[in-house]
Every structure is written in structure tokens, then in C-alpha cells.
mmCIF file of C-alpha atoms in Angstrom:
data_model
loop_
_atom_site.group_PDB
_atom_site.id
_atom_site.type_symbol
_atom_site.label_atom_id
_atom_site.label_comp_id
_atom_site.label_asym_id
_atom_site.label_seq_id
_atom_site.Cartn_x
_atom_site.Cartn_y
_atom_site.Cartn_z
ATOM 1 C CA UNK A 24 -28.236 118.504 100.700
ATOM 2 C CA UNK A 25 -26.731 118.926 97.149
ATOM 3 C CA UNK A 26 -29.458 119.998 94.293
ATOM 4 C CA UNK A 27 -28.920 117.325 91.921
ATOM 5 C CA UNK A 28 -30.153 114.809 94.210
ATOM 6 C CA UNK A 29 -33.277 117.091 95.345
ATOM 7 C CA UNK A 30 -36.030 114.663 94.462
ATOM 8 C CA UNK A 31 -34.226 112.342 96.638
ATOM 9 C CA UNK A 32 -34.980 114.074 100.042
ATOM 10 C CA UNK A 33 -38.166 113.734 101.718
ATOM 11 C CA UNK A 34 -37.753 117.405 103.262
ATOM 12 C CA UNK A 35 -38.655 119.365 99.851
ATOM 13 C CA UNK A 36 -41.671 117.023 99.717
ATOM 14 C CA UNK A 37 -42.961 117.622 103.145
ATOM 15 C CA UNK A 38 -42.164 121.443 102.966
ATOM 16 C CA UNK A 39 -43.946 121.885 99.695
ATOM 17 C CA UNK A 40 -46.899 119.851 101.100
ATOM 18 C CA UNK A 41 -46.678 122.416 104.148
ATOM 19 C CA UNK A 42 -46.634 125.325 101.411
ATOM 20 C CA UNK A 43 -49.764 123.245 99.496
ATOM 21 C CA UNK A 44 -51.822 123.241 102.619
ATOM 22 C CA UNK A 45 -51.095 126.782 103.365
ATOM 23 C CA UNK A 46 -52.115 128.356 100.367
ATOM 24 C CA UNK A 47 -55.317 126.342 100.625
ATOM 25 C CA UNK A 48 -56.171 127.612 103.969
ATOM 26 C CA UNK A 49 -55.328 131.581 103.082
ATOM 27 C CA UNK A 50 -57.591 130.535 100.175
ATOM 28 C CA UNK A 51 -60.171 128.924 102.593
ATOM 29 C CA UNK A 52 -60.413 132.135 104.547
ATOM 30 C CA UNK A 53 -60.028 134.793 101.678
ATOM 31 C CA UNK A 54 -62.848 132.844 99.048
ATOM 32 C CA UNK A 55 -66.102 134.595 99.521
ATOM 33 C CA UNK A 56 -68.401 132.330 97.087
ATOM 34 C CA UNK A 57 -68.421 128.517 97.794
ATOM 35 C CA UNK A 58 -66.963 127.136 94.493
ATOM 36 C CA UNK A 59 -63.969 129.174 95.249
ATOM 37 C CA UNK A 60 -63.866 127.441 98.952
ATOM 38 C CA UNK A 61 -63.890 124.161 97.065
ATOM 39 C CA UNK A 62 -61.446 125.152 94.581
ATOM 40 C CA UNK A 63 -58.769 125.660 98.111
ATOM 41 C CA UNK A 64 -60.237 122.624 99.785
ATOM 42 C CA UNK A 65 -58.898 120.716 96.808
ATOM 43 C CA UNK A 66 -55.859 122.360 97.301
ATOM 44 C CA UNK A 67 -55.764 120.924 100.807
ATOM 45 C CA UNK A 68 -56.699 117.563 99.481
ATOM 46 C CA UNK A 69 -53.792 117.525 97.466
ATOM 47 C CA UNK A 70 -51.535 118.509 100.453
ATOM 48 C CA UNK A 71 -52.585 115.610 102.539
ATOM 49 C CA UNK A 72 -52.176 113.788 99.430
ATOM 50 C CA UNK A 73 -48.674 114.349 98.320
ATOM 51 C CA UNK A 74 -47.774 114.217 102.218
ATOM 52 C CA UNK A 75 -48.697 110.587 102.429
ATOM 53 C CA UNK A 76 -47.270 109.629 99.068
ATOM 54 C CA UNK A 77 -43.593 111.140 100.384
ATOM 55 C CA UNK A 78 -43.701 109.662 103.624
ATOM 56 C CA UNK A 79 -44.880 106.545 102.102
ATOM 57 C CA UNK A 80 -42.048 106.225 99.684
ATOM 58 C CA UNK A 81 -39.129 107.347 102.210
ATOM 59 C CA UNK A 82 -39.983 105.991 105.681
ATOM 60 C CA UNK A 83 -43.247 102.926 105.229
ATOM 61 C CA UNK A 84 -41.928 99.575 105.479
ATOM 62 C CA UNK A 85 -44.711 98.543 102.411
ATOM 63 C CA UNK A 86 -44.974 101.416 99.778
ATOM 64 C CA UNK A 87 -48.120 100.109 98.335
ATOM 65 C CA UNK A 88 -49.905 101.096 101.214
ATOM 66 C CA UNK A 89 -49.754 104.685 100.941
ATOM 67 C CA UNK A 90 -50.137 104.560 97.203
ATOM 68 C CA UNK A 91 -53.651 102.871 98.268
ATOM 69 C CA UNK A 92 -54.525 105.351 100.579
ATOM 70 C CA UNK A 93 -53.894 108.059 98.477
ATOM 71 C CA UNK A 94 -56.053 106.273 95.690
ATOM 72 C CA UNK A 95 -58.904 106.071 98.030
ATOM 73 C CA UNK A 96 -58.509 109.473 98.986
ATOM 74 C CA UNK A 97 -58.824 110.776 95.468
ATOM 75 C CA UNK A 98 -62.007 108.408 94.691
ATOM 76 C CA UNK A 99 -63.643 110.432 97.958
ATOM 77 C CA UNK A 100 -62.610 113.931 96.447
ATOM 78 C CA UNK A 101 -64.332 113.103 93.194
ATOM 79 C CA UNK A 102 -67.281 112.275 94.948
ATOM 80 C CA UNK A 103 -67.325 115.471 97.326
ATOM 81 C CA UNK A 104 -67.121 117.447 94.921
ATOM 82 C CA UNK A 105 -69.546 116.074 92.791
ATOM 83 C CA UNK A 106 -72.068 116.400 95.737
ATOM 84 C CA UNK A 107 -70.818 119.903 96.853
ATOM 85 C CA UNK A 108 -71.132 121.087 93.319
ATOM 86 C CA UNK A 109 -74.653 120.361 92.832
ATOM 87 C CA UNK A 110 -75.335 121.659 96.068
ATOM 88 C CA UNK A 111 -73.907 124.791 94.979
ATOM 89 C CA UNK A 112 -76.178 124.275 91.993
ATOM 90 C CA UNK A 113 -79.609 123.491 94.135
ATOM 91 C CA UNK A 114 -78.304 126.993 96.399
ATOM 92 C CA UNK A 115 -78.087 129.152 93.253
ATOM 93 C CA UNK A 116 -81.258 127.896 91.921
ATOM 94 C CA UNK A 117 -82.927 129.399 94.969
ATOM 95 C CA UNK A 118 -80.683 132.472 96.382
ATOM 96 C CA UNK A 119 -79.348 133.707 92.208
ATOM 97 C CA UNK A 120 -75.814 134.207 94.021
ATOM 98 C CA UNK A 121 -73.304 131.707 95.764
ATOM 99 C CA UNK A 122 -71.597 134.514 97.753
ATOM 100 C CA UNK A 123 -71.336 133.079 101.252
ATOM 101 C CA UNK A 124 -72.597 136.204 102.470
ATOM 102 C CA UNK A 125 -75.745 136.051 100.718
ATOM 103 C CA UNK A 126 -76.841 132.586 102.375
ATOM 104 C CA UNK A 127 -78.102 134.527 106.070
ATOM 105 C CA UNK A 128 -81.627 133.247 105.787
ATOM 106 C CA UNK A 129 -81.190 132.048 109.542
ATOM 107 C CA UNK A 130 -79.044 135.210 110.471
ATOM 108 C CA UNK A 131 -81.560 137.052 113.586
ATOM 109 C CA UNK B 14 -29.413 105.969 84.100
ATOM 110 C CA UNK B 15 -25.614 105.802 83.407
ATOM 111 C CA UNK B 16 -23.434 106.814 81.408
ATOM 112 C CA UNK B 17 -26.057 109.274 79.193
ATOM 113 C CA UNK B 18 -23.570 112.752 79.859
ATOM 114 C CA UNK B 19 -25.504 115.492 82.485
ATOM 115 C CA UNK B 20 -28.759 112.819 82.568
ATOM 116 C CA UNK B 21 -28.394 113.736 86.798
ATOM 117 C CA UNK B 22 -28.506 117.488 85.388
ATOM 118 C CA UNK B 23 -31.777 116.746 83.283
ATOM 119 C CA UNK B 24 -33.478 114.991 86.274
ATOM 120 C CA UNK B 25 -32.855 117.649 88.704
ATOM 121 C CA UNK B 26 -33.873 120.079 86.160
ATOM 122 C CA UNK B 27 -37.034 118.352 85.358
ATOM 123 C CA UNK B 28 -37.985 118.010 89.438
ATOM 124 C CA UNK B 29 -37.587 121.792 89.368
ATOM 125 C CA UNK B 30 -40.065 122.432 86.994
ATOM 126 C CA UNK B 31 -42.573 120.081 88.623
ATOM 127 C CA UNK B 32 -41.744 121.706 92.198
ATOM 128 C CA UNK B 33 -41.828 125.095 89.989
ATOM 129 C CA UNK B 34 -45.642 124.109 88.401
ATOM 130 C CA UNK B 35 -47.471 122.835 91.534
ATOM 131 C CA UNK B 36 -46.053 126.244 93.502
ATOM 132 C CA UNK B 37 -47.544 128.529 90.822
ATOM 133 C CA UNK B 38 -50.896 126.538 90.557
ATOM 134 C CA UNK B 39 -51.452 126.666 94.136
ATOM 135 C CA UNK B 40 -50.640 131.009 94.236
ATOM 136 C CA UNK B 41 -52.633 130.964 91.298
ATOM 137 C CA UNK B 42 -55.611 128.846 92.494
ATOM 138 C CA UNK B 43 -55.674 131.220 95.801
ATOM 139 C CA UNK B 44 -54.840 134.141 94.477
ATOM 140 C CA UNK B 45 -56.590 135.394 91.474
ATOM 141 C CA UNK B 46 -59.779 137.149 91.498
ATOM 142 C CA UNK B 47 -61.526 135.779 88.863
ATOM 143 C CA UNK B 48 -62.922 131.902 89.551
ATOM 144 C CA UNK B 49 -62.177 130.327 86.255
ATOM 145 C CA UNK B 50 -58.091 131.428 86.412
ATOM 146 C CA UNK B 51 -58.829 129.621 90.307
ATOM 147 C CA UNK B 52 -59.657 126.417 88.451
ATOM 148 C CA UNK B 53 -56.712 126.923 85.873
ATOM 149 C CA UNK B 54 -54.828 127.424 88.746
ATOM 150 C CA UNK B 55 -55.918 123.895 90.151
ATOM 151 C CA UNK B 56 -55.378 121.875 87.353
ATOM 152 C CA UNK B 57 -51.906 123.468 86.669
ATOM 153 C CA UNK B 58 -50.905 122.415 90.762
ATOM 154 C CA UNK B 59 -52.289 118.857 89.943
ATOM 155 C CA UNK B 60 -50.125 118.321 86.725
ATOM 156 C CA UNK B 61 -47.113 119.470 88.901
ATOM 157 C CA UNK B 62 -48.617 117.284 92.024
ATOM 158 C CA UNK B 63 -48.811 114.269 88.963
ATOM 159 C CA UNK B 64 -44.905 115.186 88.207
ATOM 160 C CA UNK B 65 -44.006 114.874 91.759
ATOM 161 C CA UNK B 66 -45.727 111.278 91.925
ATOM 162 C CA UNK B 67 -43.057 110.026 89.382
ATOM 163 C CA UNK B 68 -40.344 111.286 91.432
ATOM 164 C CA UNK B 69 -42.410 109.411 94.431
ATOM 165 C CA UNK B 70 -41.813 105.855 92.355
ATOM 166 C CA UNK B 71 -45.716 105.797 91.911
ATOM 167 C CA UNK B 72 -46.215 106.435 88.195
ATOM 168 C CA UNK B 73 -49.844 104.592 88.661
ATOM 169 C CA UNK B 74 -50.781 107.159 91.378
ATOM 170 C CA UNK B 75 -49.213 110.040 88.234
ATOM 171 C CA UNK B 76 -51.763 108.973 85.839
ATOM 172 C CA UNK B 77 -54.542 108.662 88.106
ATOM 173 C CA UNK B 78 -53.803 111.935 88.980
ATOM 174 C CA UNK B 79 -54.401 113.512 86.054
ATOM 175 C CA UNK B 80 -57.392 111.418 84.713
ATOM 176 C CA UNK B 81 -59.068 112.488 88.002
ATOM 177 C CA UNK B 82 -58.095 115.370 88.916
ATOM 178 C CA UNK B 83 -57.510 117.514 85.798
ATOM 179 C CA UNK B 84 -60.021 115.133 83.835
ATOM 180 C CA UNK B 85 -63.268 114.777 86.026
ATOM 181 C CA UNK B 86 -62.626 117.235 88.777
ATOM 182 C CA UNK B 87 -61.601 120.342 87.191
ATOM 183 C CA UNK B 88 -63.868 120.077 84.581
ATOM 184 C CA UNK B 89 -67.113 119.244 86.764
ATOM 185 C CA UNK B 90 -66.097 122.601 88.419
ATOM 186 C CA UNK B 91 -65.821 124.305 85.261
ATOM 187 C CA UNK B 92 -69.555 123.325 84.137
ATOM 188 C CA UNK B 93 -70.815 124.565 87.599
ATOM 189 C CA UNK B 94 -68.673 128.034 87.297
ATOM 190 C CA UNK B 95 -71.080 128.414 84.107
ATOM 191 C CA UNK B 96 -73.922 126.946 85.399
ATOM 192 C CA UNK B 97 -73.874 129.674 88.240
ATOM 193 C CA UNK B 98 -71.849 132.677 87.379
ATOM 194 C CA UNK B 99 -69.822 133.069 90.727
ATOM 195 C CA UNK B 100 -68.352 136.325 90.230
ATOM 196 C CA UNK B 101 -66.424 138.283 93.389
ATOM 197 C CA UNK B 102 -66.765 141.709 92.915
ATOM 198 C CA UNK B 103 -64.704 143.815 94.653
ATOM 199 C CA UNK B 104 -66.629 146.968 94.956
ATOM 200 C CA UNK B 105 -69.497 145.039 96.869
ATOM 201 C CA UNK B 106 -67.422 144.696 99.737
ATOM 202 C CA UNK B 107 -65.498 147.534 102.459
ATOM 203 C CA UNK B 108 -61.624 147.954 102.395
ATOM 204 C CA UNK B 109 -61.345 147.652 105.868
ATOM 205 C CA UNK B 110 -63.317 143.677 105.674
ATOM 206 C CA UNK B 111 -60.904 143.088 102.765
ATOM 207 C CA UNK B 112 -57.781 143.826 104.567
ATOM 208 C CA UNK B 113 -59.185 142.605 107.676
ATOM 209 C CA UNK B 114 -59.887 139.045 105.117
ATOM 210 C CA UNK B 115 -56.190 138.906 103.768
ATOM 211 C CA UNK B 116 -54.758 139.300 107.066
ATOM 212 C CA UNK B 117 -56.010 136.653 108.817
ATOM 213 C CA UNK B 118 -55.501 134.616 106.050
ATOM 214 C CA UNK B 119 -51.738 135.723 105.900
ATOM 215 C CA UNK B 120 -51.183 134.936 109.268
ATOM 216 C CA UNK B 121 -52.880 131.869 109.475
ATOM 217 C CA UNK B 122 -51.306 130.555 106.472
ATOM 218 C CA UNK B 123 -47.714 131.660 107.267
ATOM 219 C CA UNK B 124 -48.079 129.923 110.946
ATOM 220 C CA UNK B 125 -49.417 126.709 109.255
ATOM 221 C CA UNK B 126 -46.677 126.933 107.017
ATOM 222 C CA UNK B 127 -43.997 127.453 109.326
ATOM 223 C CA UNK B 128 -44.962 125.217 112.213
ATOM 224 C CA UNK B 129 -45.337 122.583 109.718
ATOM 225 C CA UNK B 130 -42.385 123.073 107.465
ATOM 226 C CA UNK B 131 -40.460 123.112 111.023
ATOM 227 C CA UNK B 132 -42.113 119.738 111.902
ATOM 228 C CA UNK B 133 -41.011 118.132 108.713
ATOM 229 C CA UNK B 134 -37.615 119.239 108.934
ATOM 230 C CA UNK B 135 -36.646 118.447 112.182
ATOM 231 C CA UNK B 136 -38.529 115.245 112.963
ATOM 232 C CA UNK B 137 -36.558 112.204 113.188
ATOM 233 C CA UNK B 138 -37.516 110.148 109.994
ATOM 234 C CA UNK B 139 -36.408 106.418 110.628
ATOM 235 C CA UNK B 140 -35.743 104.948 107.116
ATOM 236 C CA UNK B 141 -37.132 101.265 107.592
ATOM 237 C CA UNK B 142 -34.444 98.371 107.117
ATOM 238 C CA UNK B 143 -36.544 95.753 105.348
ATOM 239 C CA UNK B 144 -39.251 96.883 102.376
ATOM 240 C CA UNK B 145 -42.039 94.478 102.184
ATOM 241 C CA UNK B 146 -42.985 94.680 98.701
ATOM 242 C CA UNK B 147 -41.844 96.836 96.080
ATOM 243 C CA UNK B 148 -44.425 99.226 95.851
ATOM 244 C CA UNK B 149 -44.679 98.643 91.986
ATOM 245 C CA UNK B 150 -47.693 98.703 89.912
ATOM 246 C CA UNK B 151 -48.381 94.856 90.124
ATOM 247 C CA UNK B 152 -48.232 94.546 93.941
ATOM 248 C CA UNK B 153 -50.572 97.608 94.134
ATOM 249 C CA UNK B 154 -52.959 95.129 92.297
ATOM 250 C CA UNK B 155 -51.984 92.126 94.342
ATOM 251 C CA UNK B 156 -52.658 94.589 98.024
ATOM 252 C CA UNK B 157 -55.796 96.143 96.269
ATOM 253 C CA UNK B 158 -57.319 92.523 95.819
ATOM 254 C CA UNK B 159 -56.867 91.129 98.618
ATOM 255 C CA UNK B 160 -55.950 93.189 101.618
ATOM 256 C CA UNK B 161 -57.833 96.181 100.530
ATOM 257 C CA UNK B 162 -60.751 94.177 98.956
ATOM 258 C CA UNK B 163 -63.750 95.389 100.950
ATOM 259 C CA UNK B 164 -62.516 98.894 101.238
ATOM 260 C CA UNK B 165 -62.376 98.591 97.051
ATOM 261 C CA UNK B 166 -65.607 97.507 97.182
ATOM 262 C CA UNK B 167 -67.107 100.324 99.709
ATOM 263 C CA UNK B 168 -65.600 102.547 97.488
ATOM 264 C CA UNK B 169 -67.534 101.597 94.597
ATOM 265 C CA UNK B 170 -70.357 101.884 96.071
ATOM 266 C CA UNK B 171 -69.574 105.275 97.898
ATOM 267 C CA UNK B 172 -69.252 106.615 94.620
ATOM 268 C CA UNK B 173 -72.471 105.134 93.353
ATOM 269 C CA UNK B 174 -74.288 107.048 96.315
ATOM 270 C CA UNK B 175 -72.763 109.982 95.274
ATOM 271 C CA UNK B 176 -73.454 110.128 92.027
ATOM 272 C CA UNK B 177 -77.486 109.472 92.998
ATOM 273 C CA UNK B 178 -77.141 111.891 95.869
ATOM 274 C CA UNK B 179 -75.869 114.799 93.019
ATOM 275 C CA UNK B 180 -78.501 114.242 90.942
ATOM 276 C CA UNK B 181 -81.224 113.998 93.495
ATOM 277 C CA UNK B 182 -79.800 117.474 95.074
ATOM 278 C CA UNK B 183 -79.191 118.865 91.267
ATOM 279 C CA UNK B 184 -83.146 118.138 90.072
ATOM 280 C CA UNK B 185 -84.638 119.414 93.506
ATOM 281 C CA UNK B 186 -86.041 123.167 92.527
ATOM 282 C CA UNK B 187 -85.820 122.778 88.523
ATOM 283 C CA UNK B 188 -89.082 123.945 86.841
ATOM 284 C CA UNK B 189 -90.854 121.026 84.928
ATOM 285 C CA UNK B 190 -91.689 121.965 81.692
#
């Protein structure tokens, strides 16, 4: 492991995918209003994301698939969060907050 | 590539700063208090992420990357930031939930992080002998059309549903005038 030839080595890919997913889970937990949830669920997104593309370009036999997959998987992200953000939109038209807290109408 | 003098120099130095740009959008994405640095943060980790693509042989994948992520996705979350004000404030809540909140997220994240940093160091990785196709822009097309043709269509219309669905959810509770 020399560090001109770092971008060849698929173990700084799938460690900083590791780190990616990480700091989107710490976010998951620590967020308390939803857009900031989404914000870190991105994040994870783009861990699974870059994971794929690094295994797909060291170790899959056909590196278009992965390319394909990863594609498809940011088409579905746009459209999450296109339907999670007017969600959040419908909840702050009837709560006026998007703390998670707040949203306890069902809380005995 | 040869014979330009340091050019290895340059590339390593270049993958640095990618590796460098996605690592400080992701702390600052999770980290800051304020929601709009959060969705700086994110679209600073996706340039990096769109960096790190290149390096992957996948410049296709780069661009799309950027058009989506830090053109359509970053920016839908910036309209709904203003559209409903999601401000943490920190007095609201105790010290002891706070602490008890960073915590857990500490922990989980570090074990996460080290079980699978661990995984993806140690695990045998088999390089394959053969590569089918070249994995360039043109035999993306070719495996989009006609291995990957009905999910390409699904997709289309996924996106379609969604795009009803969010304005169907979006008009629900708005006063007529």
C-alpha cells in the first residue's frame, strides 16, 4: 500500500463508504426534525452507493452492472425525497413545527 | 499518462482532495446545528462522492451525480427548509437527553464503522479473471437497452408516481382562496 497508487485499492473505498454510512447513522439518531433525518438518510444512500460502485469496478466480472444499479438507486432517492419532502410539507401545514417530538398526537 | 513529470503525484493529490471533500461534507452534513449548513454539507459530500466516481472508471455515473444530487436533490431540500423553517433549538431540550442523544449516536456510529471498516479490510476480494464488457459509457447504453429494459421502464414510471404522489400530499390542507 504505497500513496501514489491510493485510488487504486478498493480498501480506501470500502472504508470511506464504512465512514459515509456512519456519519449518517450518528446523524440518523442525533437529527431531531425530519428534514434533518433525510438530510443523513441521503448520506446513507450515498454509502451504499459508492460501496457498490467500488466493488463493482474491482471485483464484478461486468462493470456496467453496478454502474446500473447505482443509477437506479439514485432515480429512487430523487423520488423519496421528493415524496418525503412534501410530506414534511403536508405535516408542517398542520402541526407549525417538524420537530419529531412534536408529532405525539397518538402518544397515551 | 506517461511521460508528463510528477502526473502520478497530481493524481494522487487530486484523489486526496476528493477523499478530503466527501469526509468534510459528511461531518458537516451531521454535525452542524443549523439545517441549511446540513444541506451545504450534503452537496459538498456528493461533489467529493462525484470525484470518487472518476477514480471508479464511471465518469457517466460522475455527472449524474451531480445533476441529481447537487442539482435536483439538494435544492428540493433547500425550498422545503424555507417552506417550513426547521430550526433545532438547543435550549428547548435537557442536557442530560442531549448527551444521552450524542452518545448513542457515538457508539453506534463508531461500532458500524469499525465492524464494517474491519469487514472490508479483511475479506478476501477475488479479482475476476475475465471482464465481460468494458464498463464504458456505450456498453452502459447497450446493458440499459436491453438487459435492463423493463427495469428502465419501471423506473420511469416510478418516478411519474412520485411526482403525482408529491403533489397530491403537497395540496392536501392548503387553504383555497
Amino acid at each position: 500500500m504505497t500513496l501514489t497508487n491510493l485510488h487504486e485499492q478498493l480498501g480506501v473505498y470500502l472504508v470511506l463508504a464504512a465512514f459515509l454510512f456512519a456519519t449518517g447513522v450518528y446523524g440518523l439518531v442525533r437529527r431531531r426534525t425530519l428534514i434533518g433525518m433525510l438530510i443523513a438518510g441521503e448520506l446513507i444512500f450515498a454509502a451504499a452507493s459508492l460501496n457498490l460502485m467500488a466493488l463493482n469496478r474491482f471485483v464484478a466480472p461486468d462493470p456496467a452492472v453496478g454502474q446500473i444499479f447505482v443509477l437506479f438507486i439514485m432515480g429512487l432517492a430523487a423520488a423519496e425525497v421528493a415524496i418525503a419532502l412534501s410530506i414534511v410539507i403536508a405535516v408542517y401545514r398542520n402541526y407549525r413545527s417538524v420537530n419529531a417530538k412534536d408529532l405525539s398526537d397518538l402518544n397515551g | 499518462m506517461t511521460g508528463f513529470p510528477g502526473s502520478e503525484a497530481i493524481v494522487a493529490g487530486i484523489f486526496l482532495v476528493a477523499v478530503a471533500t466527501t469526509v468534510a461534507g459528511a461531518l458537516i452534513a451531521a454535525l452542524t446545528t443549523r439545517i441549511i449548513r446540513s444541506v451545504c454539507g450534503l452537496a459538498l459530500c456528493c461533489v467529493g462522492l462525484a470525484g470518487l466516481y472518476y477514480f471508479l472508471h464511471s465518469p457517466f455515473l460522475a455527472l449524474m451525480e451531480i445533476l441529481i444530487y447537487v442539482g435536483a436533490v439538494c435544492v428540493t431540500i433547500v425550498f422545503a427548509i424555507m417552506l417550513a423553517e426547521p430550526e433545532e433549538s438547543a435550549a428547548q431540550e435537557k442536557r442530560g437527553t442531549v448527551w444521552l442523544g450524542s452518545a448513542v449516536g457515538l457508539v453506534l456510529g463508531g461500532a458500524i464503522f469499525w465492524g464494517l471498516a474491519r469487514l472490508g479490510l479483511a475479506g478476501p476480494w477475488s479479482v475476476p479473471a475475465t471482464r465481460v464488457t468494458d464498463g464504458s459509457v456505450p456498453a452502459l447504453g447497450v446493458a440499459l437497452l436491453t438487459t435492463y429494459s423493463m427495469a428502465f421502464e419501471l423506473i420511469s414510471l416510478v418516478l411519474l408516481v412520485a411526482i403525482l404522489g408529491a403533489l397530491v400530499i403537497a395540496r392536501t390542507g392548503r387553504t383555497q382562496p
